[in-house]
Coordinates of C-alpha atoms in Angstrom, one line a residue:
Chain A
M405 CA 51.9 -32.8 -3.9
N406 CA 55.1 -31.0 -3.2
L407 CA 55.8 -28.1 -0.9
Q408 CA 55.7 -25.5 -3.7
G409 CA 52.3 -26.6 -4.8
L410 CA 51.1 -26.4 -1.2
V411 CA 52.4 -22.8 -0.9
I412 CA 50.8 -21.7 -4.1
Q413 CA 47.5 -23.3 -3.0
L414 CA 47.8 -21.5 0.3
L415 CA 48.4 -18.2 -1.3
S416 CA 45.6 -18.5 -3.8
G417 CA 43.3 -19.7 -1.0
M418 CA 44.2 -16.5 0.9
S419 CA 43.7 -14.2 -2.1
V420 CA 40.2 -15.7 -2.7
G421 CA 39.4 -15.4 1.0
M422 CA 40.5 -11.8 1.2
V423 CA 38.3 -10.7 -1.7
I424 CA 35.3 -12.4 -0.2
F425 CA 36.2 -10.9 3.2
L426 CA 35.4 -7.4 1.7
I427 CA 32.0 -8.6 0.6
A428 CA 31.2 -10.6 3.7
V429 CA 32.2 -7.9 6.1
G430 CA 29.8 -5.5 4.4
L431 CA 27.0 -8.1 4.8
S432 CA 27.9 -8.6 8.4
L433 CA 28.1 -4.9 9.2
I434 CA 24.7 -4.3 7.6
F435 CA 23.2 -7.2 9.5
G436 CA 24.8 -6.1 12.8
T437 CA 23.4 -2.6 12.6
L438 CA 20.2 -2.8 10.5
Q439 CA 19.2 -6.3 11.5
V440 CA 18.6 -7.1 7.8
L441 CA 20.2 -10.0 6.1
N442 CA 20.7 -8.4 2.7
L443 CA 20.4 -11.2 0.1
A444 CA 21.2 -8.6 -2.6
H445 CA 24.6 -7.8 -1.1
A446 CA 26.4 -10.1 -3.7
S447 CA 24.4 -8.3 -6.5
I448 CA 25.9 -5.1 -5.3
Y449 CA 29.3 -6.8 -5.6
M450 CA 28.5 -7.8 -9.1
L451 CA 27.4 -4.3 -9.9
G452 CA 30.8 -3.1 -8.6
A453 CA 32.6 -5.5 -10.9
Y454 CA 30.5 -4.4 -13.9
L455 CA 31.1 -0.7 -13.2
C456 CA 34.8 -1.4 -12.8
F457 CA 34.8 -3.0 -16.3
W458 CA 32.7 -0.2 -17.7
I459 CA 34.7 2.7 -16.3
S460 CA 38.1 1.1 -17.2
S461 CA 36.9 0.5 -20.8
M462 CA 35.6 4.0 -21.1
L463 CA 39.0 5.3 -19.9
S464 CA 41.0 2.8 -21.8
Q465 CA 43.0 5.7 -23.4
V466 CA 44.0 7.1 -20.0
S467 CA 46.9 5.5 -18.3
G468 CA 46.0 3.9 -15.0
S469 CA 42.4 3.4 -16.1
F470 CA 42.0 0.5 -13.7
W471 CA 43.0 2.5 -10.7
W472 CA 40.5 5.2 -11.6
S473 CA 37.7 2.7 -11.9
L474 CA 38.8 1.1 -8.6
L475 CA 38.3 4.5 -7.0
M476 CA 35.1 5.4 -8.8
A477 CA 33.2 2.1 -9.0
P478 CA 32.8 1.5 -5.3
L479 CA 31.7 5.1 -4.8
L480 CA 29.0 4.8 -7.4
V481 CA 27.9 1.5 -5.9
A482 CA 27.7 3.1 -2.5
M483 CA 25.5 5.9 -3.9
F484 CA 23.3 3.3 -5.5
G485 CA 23.1 1.5 -2.1
G486 CA 22.1 4.7 -0.4
F487 CA 19.3 5.2 -2.9
L488 CA 18.1 1.6 -2.3
E489 CA 18.1 2.1 1.5
V490 CA 16.2 5.3 1.4
L491 CA 13.7 4.2 -1.2
L492 CA 13.0 0.6 -0.3
L493 CA 14.8 -0.9 2.7
R494 CA 13.6 1.7 5.0
R495 CA 10.1 0.5 4.5
I496 CA 10.6 -2.9 5.9
Y497 CA 12.6 -2.4 9.1
G498 CA 10.9 -4.2 11.9
R499 CA 8.8 -6.2 9.6
E500 CA 8.9 -10.0 9.6
M501 CA 12.1 -11.7 8.4
L502 CA 10.3 -13.1 5.4
D503 CA 9.5 -9.7 4.1
Q504 CA 13.1 -8.7 4.3
F505 CA 14.3 -11.8 2.6
L506 CA 11.8 -11.3 -0.3
L507 CA 12.5 -7.6 -0.8
T508 CA 16.2 -8.2 -1.0
F509 CA 15.6 -11.3 -3.2
A510 CA 13.6 -9.1 -5.5
L511 CA 16.6 -6.8 -5.6
I512 CA 18.8 -9.7 -6.7
L513 CA 16.5 -10.3 -9.7
I514 CA 16.3 -6.7 -10.6
I515 CA 19.9 -5.9 -10.3
G516 CA 20.9 -9.0 -12.2
D517 CA 18.6 -8.2 -15.0
L518 CA 19.6 -4.5 -15.2
C519 CA 23.2 -5.6 -15.5
K520 CA 22.2 -7.9 -18.3
L521 CA 20.4 -5.1 -20.0
A522 CA 23.2 -2.7 -19.7
W523 CA 26.2 -5.0 -20.4
G524 CA 24.8 -8.1 -22.2
V525 CA 25.1 -11.7 -21.2
E526 CA 28.6 -12.2 -22.5
Y527 CA 31.8 -12.4 -20.5
H528 CA 33.8 -9.3 -19.9
T529 CA 37.4 -9.1 -18.8
V530 CA 39.5 -6.3 -17.3
D531 CA 43.3 -6.4 -17.9
T532 CA 45.4 -6.8 -14.9
P533 CA 46.7 -3.3 -14.2
W534 CA 50.3 -2.0 -14.3
P535 CA 52.5 -2.5 -12.2
L536 CA 50.8 -5.7 -10.9
D537 CA 50.6 -7.6 -14.2
K538 CA 53.8 -9.5 -13.7
A539 CA 54.4 -12.5 -11.6
I540 CA 56.6 -12.8 -8.6
I541 CA 59.3 -15.4 -8.8
F542 CA 60.7 -16.5 -5.5
G543 CA 62.7 -19.6 -4.9
G544 CA 61.1 -21.5 -7.8
L545 CA 57.6 -20.3 -6.9
V546 CA 55.7 -18.3 -9.5
F547 CA 52.8 -16.2 -8.2
P548 CA 50.9 -13.3 -9.7
R549 CA 51.6 -10.0 -8.2
Y550 CA 48.0 -9.1 -8.4
N551 CA 47.1 -11.9 -5.9
V552 CA 49.7 -10.6 -3.5
F553 CA 48.1 -7.2 -3.8
L554 CA 44.8 -8.8 -2.9
I555 CA 46.2 -10.6 0.1
L556 CA 47.7 -7.4 1.4
S557 CA 44.6 -5.3 0.8
G558 CA 42.4 -7.6 2.9
P559 CA 44.1 -7.0 6.2
L560 CA 44.5 -3.3 5.4
I561 CA 40.8 -2.9 4.9
Y562 CA 40.2 -5.0 8.0
V563 CA 42.4 -2.8 10.3
G564 CA 41.0 0.3 8.8
L565 CA 37.4 -0.8 9.4
W566 CA 38.1 -2.1 12.8
S567 CA 39.8 1.2 13.9
L568 CA 36.9 3.2 12.4
I569 CA 34.4 1.3 14.5
R570 CA 36.6 1.0 17.6
Y571 CA 38.3 4.4 17.9
T572 CA 36.4 7.1 16.0
R573 CA 33.4 9.1 17.2
L574 CA 31.5 7.9 14.1
G575 CA 32.3 4.3 15.1
S576 CA 31.0 4.8 18.6
V577 CA 27.7 6.2 17.2
V578 CA 27.4 3.1 15.0
R579 CA 28.1 0.8 17.9
A580 CA 25.6 2.7 20.0
V581 CA 22.9 2.3 17.4
T582 CA 23.8 -1.4 17.0
Y583 CA 23.6 -2.0 20.8
N584 CA 20.4 -0.1 21.5
R585 CA 18.5 1.7 18.8
E586 CA 15.9 3.3 20.9
M587 CA 18.4 4.6 23.5
A588 CA 20.6 5.9 20.8
N589 CA 17.6 7.7 19.2
A590 CA 16.6 9.1 22.5
L591 CA 20.1 10.5 23.0
G592 CA 19.8 12.5 19.9
V593 CA 21.5 10.2 17.3
N594 CA 19.9 10.4 13.9
V595 CA 19.3 6.7 13.6
P596 CA 17.9 6.6 10.0
L597 CA 21.0 8.6 8.9
V598 CA 23.3 6.0 10.6
Y599 CA 21.4 3.2 8.9
T600 CA 21.8 4.8 5.5
G601 CA 25.5 5.5 6.2
V602 CA 26.2 1.9 7.4
F603 CA 24.3 0.5 4.4
M604 CA 26.3 2.7 2.0
L605 CA 29.6 1.7 3.7
G606 CA 28.6 -2.0 3.3
C607 CA 27.8 -1.4 -0.3
W608 CA 31.1 0.4 -0.8
L609 CA 33.0 -2.6 0.5
A610 CA 31.0 -4.9 -1.7
G611 CA 31.7 -2.6 -4.7
L612 CA 35.4 -2.6 -3.8
G613 CA 35.4 -6.4 -3.7
G614 CA 33.7 -6.4 -7.1
A615 CA 36.2 -4.0 -8.6
L616 CA 39.1 -5.9 -7.2
V617 CA 37.8 -9.2 -8.5
A618 CA 37.3 -7.9 -12.1
P619 CA 40.9 -8.4 -13.2
M620 CA 41.2 -11.9 -11.9
S621 CA 37.9 -13.5 -13.1
A622 CA 35.4 -12.9 -15.8
V623 CA 32.7 -10.4 -15.2
M624 CA 29.4 -12.1 -16.1
P625 CA 25.8 -12.6 -15.1
G626 CA 25.4 -15.1 -12.3
M627 CA 28.7 -14.2 -10.6
D628 CA 26.7 -12.9 -7.7
M629 CA 24.9 -16.1 -6.6
V630 CA 28.1 -18.1 -6.0
V631 CA 29.6 -15.4 -3.8
L632 CA 26.3 -14.9 -1.9
I633 CA 26.4 -18.4 -0.6
D634 CA 30.1 -18.1 0.2
C635 CA 29.4 -14.9 2.2
F636 CA 26.7 -16.7 4.2
I637 CA 29.1 -19.4 5.1
I638 CA 31.7 -16.8 6.1
V639 CA 29.4 -14.6 8.2
V640 CA 28.0 -17.7 10.0
I641 CA 31.4 -19.1 10.8
G642 CA 32.7 -15.8 12.0
G643 CA 29.5 -14.6 13.7
L644 CA 26.9 -12.3 12.1
G645 CA 27.6 -8.7 12.9
S646 CA 31.3 -9.2 13.8
I647 CA 34.1 -7.6 11.7
S648 CA 36.8 -9.7 13.2
G649 CA 34.5 -12.7 12.7
A650 CA 34.2 -11.9 9.0
F651 CA 38.0 -11.7 8.7
L652 CA 38.6 -15.0 10.5
G653 CA 35.7 -16.7 8.6
S654 CA 37.2 -15.5 5.3
M655 CA 40.6 -17.0 6.1
I656 CA 39.1 -20.2 7.2
F657 CA 36.9 -20.4 4.2
G658 CA 39.5 -19.5 1.7
L659 CA 41.9 -22.2 3.0
V660 CA 39.2 -24.9 3.4
T661 CA 38.1 -24.3 -0.2
A662 CA 41.6 -24.1 -1.6
F663 CA 42.8 -27.3 0.2
G664 CA 39.3 -29.0 -0.3
I665 CA 39.9 -28.9 -4.0
L666 CA 43.1 -30.9 -3.6
V667 CA 41.3 -33.5 -1.4
A668 CA 38.0 -34.0 -3.3
P669 CA 37.5 -31.7 -6.2
R670 CA 33.8 -32.6 -6.8
L671 CA 32.8 -32.2 -3.2
A672 CA 34.9 -29.1 -2.5
I673 CA 31.8 -26.8 -2.2
A674 CA 30.4 -29.1 0.4
F675 CA 33.2 -28.5 2.8
G676 CA 32.2 -24.9 3.4
F677 CA 28.6 -25.9 4.1
I678 CA 29.7 -28.7 6.4
L679 CA 31.8 -26.1 8.3
M680 CA 28.7 -23.8 8.4
I681 CA 26.5 -26.6 9.7
V682 CA 28.9 -27.6 12.4
V683 CA 29.3 -23.9 13.6
L684 CA 25.6 -23.3 13.5
I685 CA 24.9 -26.4 15.6
I686 CA 27.7 -26.0 18.2
R687 CA 27.9 -22.2 18.4
P688 CA 25.1 -20.6 16.4
W689 CA 26.3 -17.1 17.1
G690 CA 29.7 -17.9 15.4
L691 CA 33.3 -18.0 16.5
M692 CA 33.6 -14.3 17.2
G693 CA 30.0 -13.3 17.7
K694 CA 28.0 -12.8 20.8
P695 CA 25.0 -14.9 21.8
E696 CA 21.7 -13.2 21.2
R697 CA 20.5 -11.0 24.0
Chain B
M321 CA -13.5 -36.4 7.1
K322 CA -16.6 -35.3 8.9
S323 CA -14.8 -32.4 10.6
F324 CA -13.4 -31.4 7.3
F325 CA -16.9 -30.5 6.1
K326 CA -18.2 -29.4 9.5
Q327 CA -15.7 -26.6 9.9
R328 CA -16.7 -24.8 6.7
N329 CA -20.0 -23.3 5.9
N330 CA -21.9 -24.4 2.8
G331 CA -20.7 -21.5 0.7
K332 CA -17.1 -22.6 1.1
A333 CA -17.9 -26.3 0.4
V334 CA -19.8 -25.4 -2.7
G335 CA -16.9 -23.2 -3.8
L336 CA -14.4 -26.0 -3.3
L337 CA -16.6 -28.5 -5.2
A338 CA -17.0 -26.0 -8.0
A339 CA -13.2 -25.5 -8.1
F340 CA -12.7 -29.3 -8.2
A341 CA -15.3 -29.6 -11.0
F342 CA -13.6 -26.8 -12.9
F343 CA -10.2 -28.5 -12.8
A344 CA -11.8 -31.8 -13.7
V345 CA -13.5 -30.6 -16.8
L346 CA -10.8 -28.2 -17.8
P347 CA -8.9 -30.7 -20.1
L348 CA -12.0 -30.9 -22.3
F349 CA -11.6 -27.4 -23.4
I350 CA -7.9 -26.6 -23.6
G351 CA -5.0 -28.0 -25.5
E352 CA -2.3 -30.3 -24.2
G353 CA 0.2 -27.5 -23.8
Y354 CA -2.2 -25.8 -21.4
I355 CA -3.0 -29.0 -19.5
S356 CA 0.7 -29.4 -18.8
L357 CA 0.7 -25.8 -17.6
V358 CA -2.2 -26.4 -15.2
N359 CA -0.6 -29.6 -14.1
E360 CA 2.6 -27.7 -13.1
M361 CA 0.5 -25.2 -11.2
L362 CA -1.2 -28.1 -9.2
I363 CA 2.1 -29.6 -8.3
L364 CA 3.6 -26.3 -7.3
A365 CA 0.5 -25.8 -5.2
V366 CA 1.2 -28.9 -3.1
A367 CA 4.9 -27.9 -2.6
A368 CA 4.0 -24.3 -1.7
S369 CA 1.2 -25.4 0.7
G370 CA 3.4 -27.9 2.3
L371 CA 6.1 -25.3 2.8
N372 CA 3.5 -22.9 4.1
L373 CA 2.5 -25.3 6.9
M374 CA 5.9 -24.6 8.3
M375 CA 6.3 -21.0 7.3
G376 CA 2.8 -19.4 7.4
Y377 CA 1.4 -21.5 10.2
A378 CA 4.4 -22.3 12.4
G379 CA 6.4 -19.1 11.5
M380 CA 9.6 -21.0 10.6
V381 CA 11.0 -19.5 7.5
S382 CA 12.9 -22.1 5.6
F383 CA 15.5 -21.3 2.9
G384 CA 15.9 -24.8 1.7
P385 CA 12.5 -26.4 0.8
S386 CA 14.0 -27.3 -2.6
G387 CA 16.3 -29.8 -1.0
L388 CA 13.5 -31.9 0.3
Y389 CA 11.5 -31.4 -3.0
A390 CA 14.6 -32.8 -4.9
V391 CA 14.9 -35.7 -2.5
G392 CA 11.3 -36.7 -3.4
A393 CA 12.0 -36.3 -7.1
Y394 CA 15.3 -38.1 -7.1
T395 CA 14.1 -41.0 -4.9
T396 CA 11.3 -41.7 -7.4
A397 CA 13.5 -41.2 -10.4
L398 CA 16.4 -43.4 -9.1
I399 CA 14.0 -46.2 -8.1
L400 CA 12.4 -46.1 -11.5
I401 CA 15.6 -46.3 -13.4
Y402 CA 17.6 -48.7 -11.3
T403 CA 14.9 -51.1 -10.1
E404 CA 11.7 -52.9 -11.2
I405 CA 9.6 -51.5 -8.4
P406 CA 6.2 -50.4 -9.7
F407 CA 5.5 -46.8 -10.3
G408 CA 3.0 -46.4 -7.5
L409 CA 5.5 -47.6 -4.9
A410 CA 8.3 -45.4 -6.3
L411 CA 5.9 -42.5 -5.9
I412 CA 5.3 -43.3 -2.3
A413 CA 9.0 -43.8 -1.6
G414 CA 9.7 -40.2 -2.6
P415 CA 7.7 -38.5 0.2
V416 CA 8.8 -41.3 2.6
M417 CA 12.5 -40.6 1.9
A418 CA 11.9 -36.8 2.1
G419 CA 10.3 -37.4 5.5
I420 CA 13.2 -39.4 6.8
I421 CA 15.7 -36.8 5.6
S422 CA 13.5 -34.1 7.2
V423 CA 13.7 -35.9 10.5
V424 CA 17.5 -35.7 10.4
V425 CA 17.8 -32.2 9.0
G426 CA 14.9 -30.9 11.1
W427 CA 16.3 -32.3 14.3
F428 CA 19.3 -29.9 13.9
C429 CA 17.3 -27.0 12.5
V430 CA 14.7 -26.6 15.1
R431 CA 17.4 -26.0 17.7
L432 CA 17.9 -22.6 16.1
T433 CA 15.6 -19.7 15.6
H434 CA 15.1 -16.7 13.2
V435 CA 17.9 -16.1 10.7
Y436 CA 20.0 -18.9 12.0
F437 CA 17.2 -21.4 11.3
S438 CA 16.9 -20.2 7.8
L439 CA 20.6 -20.3 7.2
L440 CA 20.9 -23.8 8.5
T441 CA 18.1 -25.0 6.2
L442 CA 19.8 -23.3 3.4
A443 CA 23.1 -25.1 4.2
F444 CA 21.4 -28.5 4.3
S445 CA 19.7 -28.0 1.0
Q446 CA 22.9 -26.9 -0.5
I447 CA 24.5 -30.1 0.8
I448 CA 21.7 -32.1 -0.9
H449 CA 22.3 -30.2 -4.0
T450 CA 26.1 -30.9 -3.9
I451 CA 25.5 -34.6 -3.3
I452 CA 23.1 -34.8 -6.4
F453 CA 25.5 -32.7 -8.4
G454 CA 28.7 -34.4 -7.3
W455 CA 27.7 -38.1 -7.1
Y456 CA 27.9 -38.6 -10.9
G457 CA 27.9 -42.3 -10.9
F458 CA 24.7 -42.6 -9.1
T459 CA 22.7 -39.5 -9.9
H460 CA 24.2 -38.6 -13.2
G461 CA 25.3 -35.2 -11.8
D462 CA 24.4 -32.2 -13.9
D463 CA 23.2 -34.3 -16.8
G464 CA 20.2 -35.1 -14.7
I465 CA 18.2 -38.3 -15.1
V466 CA 16.3 -38.3 -18.3
D467 CA 13.6 -40.5 -19.9
I468 CA 12.3 -41.9 -16.6
P469 CA 10.0 -44.8 -17.4
V470 CA 6.4 -44.1 -16.5
P471 CA 3.6 -46.7 -16.8
E472 CA 1.7 -46.7 -20.1
F473 CA -1.6 -45.5 -18.7
L474 CA 0.0 -42.4 -17.1
S475 CA 2.2 -41.5 -20.1
S476 CA -0.5 -39.3 -21.8
I477 CA -0.6 -35.7 -20.6
T478 CA -4.4 -35.8 -19.8
N479 CA -4.2 -39.0 -17.8
Y480 CA -1.3 -37.8 -15.8
Y481 CA -3.2 -34.6 -15.2
Y482 CA -6.1 -36.5 -13.6
F483 CA -3.8 -38.6 -11.7
S484 CA -2.0 -35.6 -10.1
L485 CA -5.3 -33.7 -9.7
I486 CA -6.5 -36.5 -7.4
I487 CA -3.2 -36.6 -5.4
V488 CA -3.2 -32.8 -5.2
C489 CA -6.7 -32.8 -3.8
I490 CA -6.0 -35.5 -1.3
C491 CA -2.9 -33.6 -0.2
L492 CA -4.7 -30.3 0.2
A493 CA -7.4 -32.0 2.1
L494 CA -4.9 -33.5 4.5
L495 CA -3.2 -30.2 4.9
W496 CA -6.6 -28.6 5.6
M497 CA -7.2 -31.1 8.3
I498 CA -3.8 -30.7 9.8
V499 CA -4.0 -26.9 10.0
N500 CA -7.4 -27.1 11.6
S501 CA -6.6 -29.8 14.0
P502 CA -5.4 -29.0 17.6
F503 CA -1.9 -29.7 16.3
G504 CA -2.3 -27.0 13.6
K505 CA -3.7 -24.5 16.2
T506 CA -0.7 -25.2 18.5
L507 CA 1.6 -24.4 15.6
Q508 CA -0.1 -21.0 15.2
A509 CA 0.1 -20.3 18.9
L510 CA 3.8 -21.1 18.7
R511 CA 4.3 -18.7 15.8
E512 CA 2.5 -15.9 17.7
N513 CA 4.2 -16.4 21.0
P514 CA 6.7 -19.2 21.6
E515 CA 7.3 -18.3 25.3
R516 CA 3.7 -18.4 26.2
T517 CA 3.2 -21.6 24.3
E518 CA 6.0 -23.2 26.2
F519 CA 4.5 -22.0 29.5
V520 CA 1.3 -23.8 28.7
G521 CA 3.3 -27.0 28.6
I522 CA 3.9 -27.4 24.9
H523 CA 7.3 -29.0 23.9
I524 CA 8.1 -26.4 21.3
R525 CA 10.9 -28.2 19.5
R526 CA 8.9 -31.4 19.2
Y527 CA 6.0 -29.5 17.5
Q528 CA 8.4 -27.6 15.3
L529 CA 10.1 -30.8 14.3
A530 CA 6.7 -32.3 13.5
A531 CA 5.8 -29.3 11.3
F532 CA 9.2 -29.6 9.6
V533 CA 8.8 -33.3 8.8
L534 CA 5.2 -32.9 7.7
S535 CA 6.2 -30.0 5.4
G536 CA 9.0 -32.1 4.1
V537 CA 6.7 -35.0 3.3
F538 CA 4.4 -32.7 1.2
L539 CA 7.4 -31.2 -0.5
G540 CA 8.5 -34.8 -1.3
V541 CA 5.0 -35.6 -2.7
A542 CA 5.3 -32.6 -4.9
G543 CA 8.9 -33.6 -6.0
S544 CA 7.8 -37.2 -6.9
L545 CA 4.7 -36.0 -8.8
Y546 CA 6.8 -33.6 -10.7
C547 CA 9.3 -36.4 -11.5
G548 CA 6.5 -38.4 -13.1
F549 CA 5.2 -35.4 -14.8
N550 CA 8.4 -34.1 -16.3
K551 CA 10.1 -37.6 -16.8
N552 CA 13.3 -35.9 -16.3
V553 CA 15.0 -34.6 -13.1
F554 CA 17.9 -32.2 -12.7
P555 CA 20.1 -31.0 -9.9
D556 CA 18.7 -27.5 -10.1
F557 CA 15.5 -28.9 -8.5
A558 CA 17.5 -28.5 -5.2
D559 CA 19.1 -25.1 -5.8
V560 CA 18.4 -21.8 -4.1
M561 CA 16.3 -20.4 -7.0
K562 CA 13.8 -23.2 -6.7
S563 CA 13.6 -22.5 -2.9
T564 CA 13.0 -18.8 -3.4
E565 CA 10.5 -19.6 -6.1
M566 CA 8.4 -21.5 -3.5
L567 CA 8.8 -18.6 -1.0
V568 CA 7.7 -16.1 -3.6
V569 CA 4.7 -18.3 -4.5
C570 CA 3.6 -18.4 -0.8
L571 CA 4.0 -14.6 -0.5
L572 CA 2.2 -13.9 -3.8
G573 CA -0.9 -15.8 -2.6
G574 CA -0.7 -14.8 1.1
I575 CA 1.0 -16.9 3.8
Y576 CA -1.7 -16.4 6.3
Y577 CA -4.5 -18.0 4.2
F578 CA -4.8 -21.7 3.6
L579 CA -5.4 -21.3 -0.1
G580 CA -2.8 -18.6 -0.5
P581 CA 0.0 -20.7 -1.7
A582 CA -2.3 -22.6 -4.1
V583 CA -3.6 -19.3 -5.6
G584 CA 0.0 -18.0 -5.6
S585 CA 1.2 -21.0 -7.7
I586 CA -1.5 -20.5 -10.3
V587 CA -0.7 -16.8 -10.6
Y588 CA 3.0 -17.3 -10.5
I589 CA 3.1 -19.9 -13.3
F590 CA 0.7 -18.0 -15.4
L591 CA 2.8 -14.8 -15.0
D592 CA 6.0 -16.7 -15.6
K593 CA 4.8 -18.3 -18.9
T594 CA 3.1 -15.1 -20.2
I595 CA 5.8 -12.7 -19.3
S596 CA 8.6 -15.1 -20.5
S597 CA 6.8 -15.4 -23.9
F598 CA 7.5 -11.8 -24.9
T599 CA 10.5 -10.8 -22.9
E600 CA 13.6 -12.6 -21.6
Y601 CA 13.6 -10.3 -18.6
W602 CA 11.1 -12.3 -16.6
P603 CA 13.2 -12.0 -13.4
L604 CA 13.1 -8.2 -13.7
A605 CA 9.3 -8.3 -13.9
L606 CA 9.1 -10.8 -11.0
G607 CA 11.3 -8.6 -8.9
L608 CA 9.1 -5.6 -9.5
V609 CA 6.0 -7.7 -8.8
I610 CA 7.5 -8.8 -5.4
I611 CA 8.3 -5.2 -4.4
V612 CA 4.9 -4.0 -5.3
L613 CA 3.4 -6.9 -3.3
L614 CA 5.5 -6.2 -0.3
I615 CA 4.8 -2.5 -0.2
F616 CA 1.2 -2.3 -1.4
M617 CA -0.4 -5.8 -1.0
R618 CA 1.0 -7.2 2.2
G619 CA -1.5 -10.0 2.6
G620 CA -0.9 -11.4 -0.9
I621 CA -3.6 -11.9 -3.5
V622 CA -5.9 -13.9 -1.2
G623 CA -5.3 -11.4 1.6
F624 CA -6.1 -8.5 -0.7
F625 CA -9.4 -9.9 -1.9
S626 CA -10.5 -11.2 1.4
E627 CA -9.8 -7.8 3.0
S628 CA -11.7 -6.0 0.3
V629 CA -14.8 -8.2 0.8
A630 CA -14.3 -8.2 4.6
A631 CA -16.5 -5.2 4.9
M632 CA -19.4 -6.9 3.2
K633 CA -19.0 -10.1 5.3
E634 CA -18.6 -8.2 8.6
R635 CA -22.1 -8.9 9.8
G636 CA -22.1 -12.5 8.7
R637 CA -18.8 -13.2 10.4
A638 CA -20.0 -11.5 13.7
K639 CA -23.0 -13.9 13.7
Q640 CA -20.7 -16.9 13.1
H641 CA -18.6 -15.9 16.1
V642 CA -21.6 -15.8 18.3
S643 CA -22.8 -19.2 17.2
H644 CA -19.4 -20.8 18.0

């Protein structure tokens, strides 16, 4: 393997990592605040990808149809998420973990089948949007512009999200609820509203991830399960509930998978799990997380 | 065996015998297709009851029971295709191997609690899945192992049905004895309040590991039995969907009742086959069933019925408590 190949592998690993970051950070945020491990999070991502496909094919006459769908699909997904939270998830807070797992698992089945009903079982593709449909050629390296766009958008979202939580009033309310729900409630914070808001934000991020993935891979049933497991690996490595952890975890995961394929193609998926097992055993709260209080 | 009968009143013993008799004469009245269906229910009942020993009784929610189930199935299958070892021994090797793997996996898992425990079990079952999937030369990867040789006298559907009925009954009886033994009661104490249990002088991790391994052995039994039943094994025996299927089965029947998982598997497979026969959207239906169960029938089917007859039994139960 020459140097060019390694650089390409590095870049593609990072672009995969950055898309999964968007999904994993939503999962982590929701877990941190709501204390619910939302198994259906990847299904929300799949819904985002389908909606992106649907909207951009509806608007195929309009120029920049992808950019419109990139704007609208995550918003629709967030609204759907809000609907789910108010209607269903709200009923199971404080219940046993098993109930939460099963409810969100039921949502995987329902969302998966609804997508099949709406868009069929065949593959769908979304064209790479202008002006990102060309490749960048740099010193003999050929690399798609779209992947560069993905690599750049990951850190952008990360910084935005981190500042939102760290510096805004909204962020401090969310942190207060995460830290001590009862106390925040006693101080007049509308906790259910914060829960709905955080859940919608998480869904928006997943939807954004889905919409961004649509031009670079086929939109089809089953795309959710693969990503779900990847997200688990990432949030465990980084620490459940930590935004920076999800970012770090995604980078590590993207690179380990990209280079793992070079070393042992058949066992590449196992590397992620091995990493997850090692982190869980040595430092269960993850690289950036805090030990349970 | 004495305590097995002593702890139940006559009504329950009669009920159990009636159930056994029912399953024993069932093949006389139904076609072979349905016998297979009932056989599948029985095998799933062992897997789910084994899982429930850990989940319902000890309160350890595993996301990866399918890994151990697949270990059982593949051990039996690999022995049968590669060696001349007789079927009976191959069948025993399945649970033994599943038990050994559970010791290793469980040793790590019981160090964690709550969601971390679940995620670690998931990761290990995924590793097992990857090994089965990726080790093409040994396990035939995603082609699975097909046409596994099964002895002549077990190759007919009815004979295999009786064979598994006996093993399933033995397993359920063993599980019944385990959950009613001091060990089983300790597990329940541990589920309710780990701190207090520890203060009483119980080594929590040791008990959890024991529950994990026992549960793994029963999952292995189910896997091996299914291997002989199906005569083909595939890597998706170890995947996440299979694990969640087992969790749903337990929930459907009721995780706080001994017979919950068994009832759950009968209802689950019945629903699966009936709904799948007229729509391809069985997952959608299953999802809706789970939501209805979670919101309206929290104790599962067994819980629902035992609560609705609880009022009638109230006086009888009060008497029983006094006599204890």
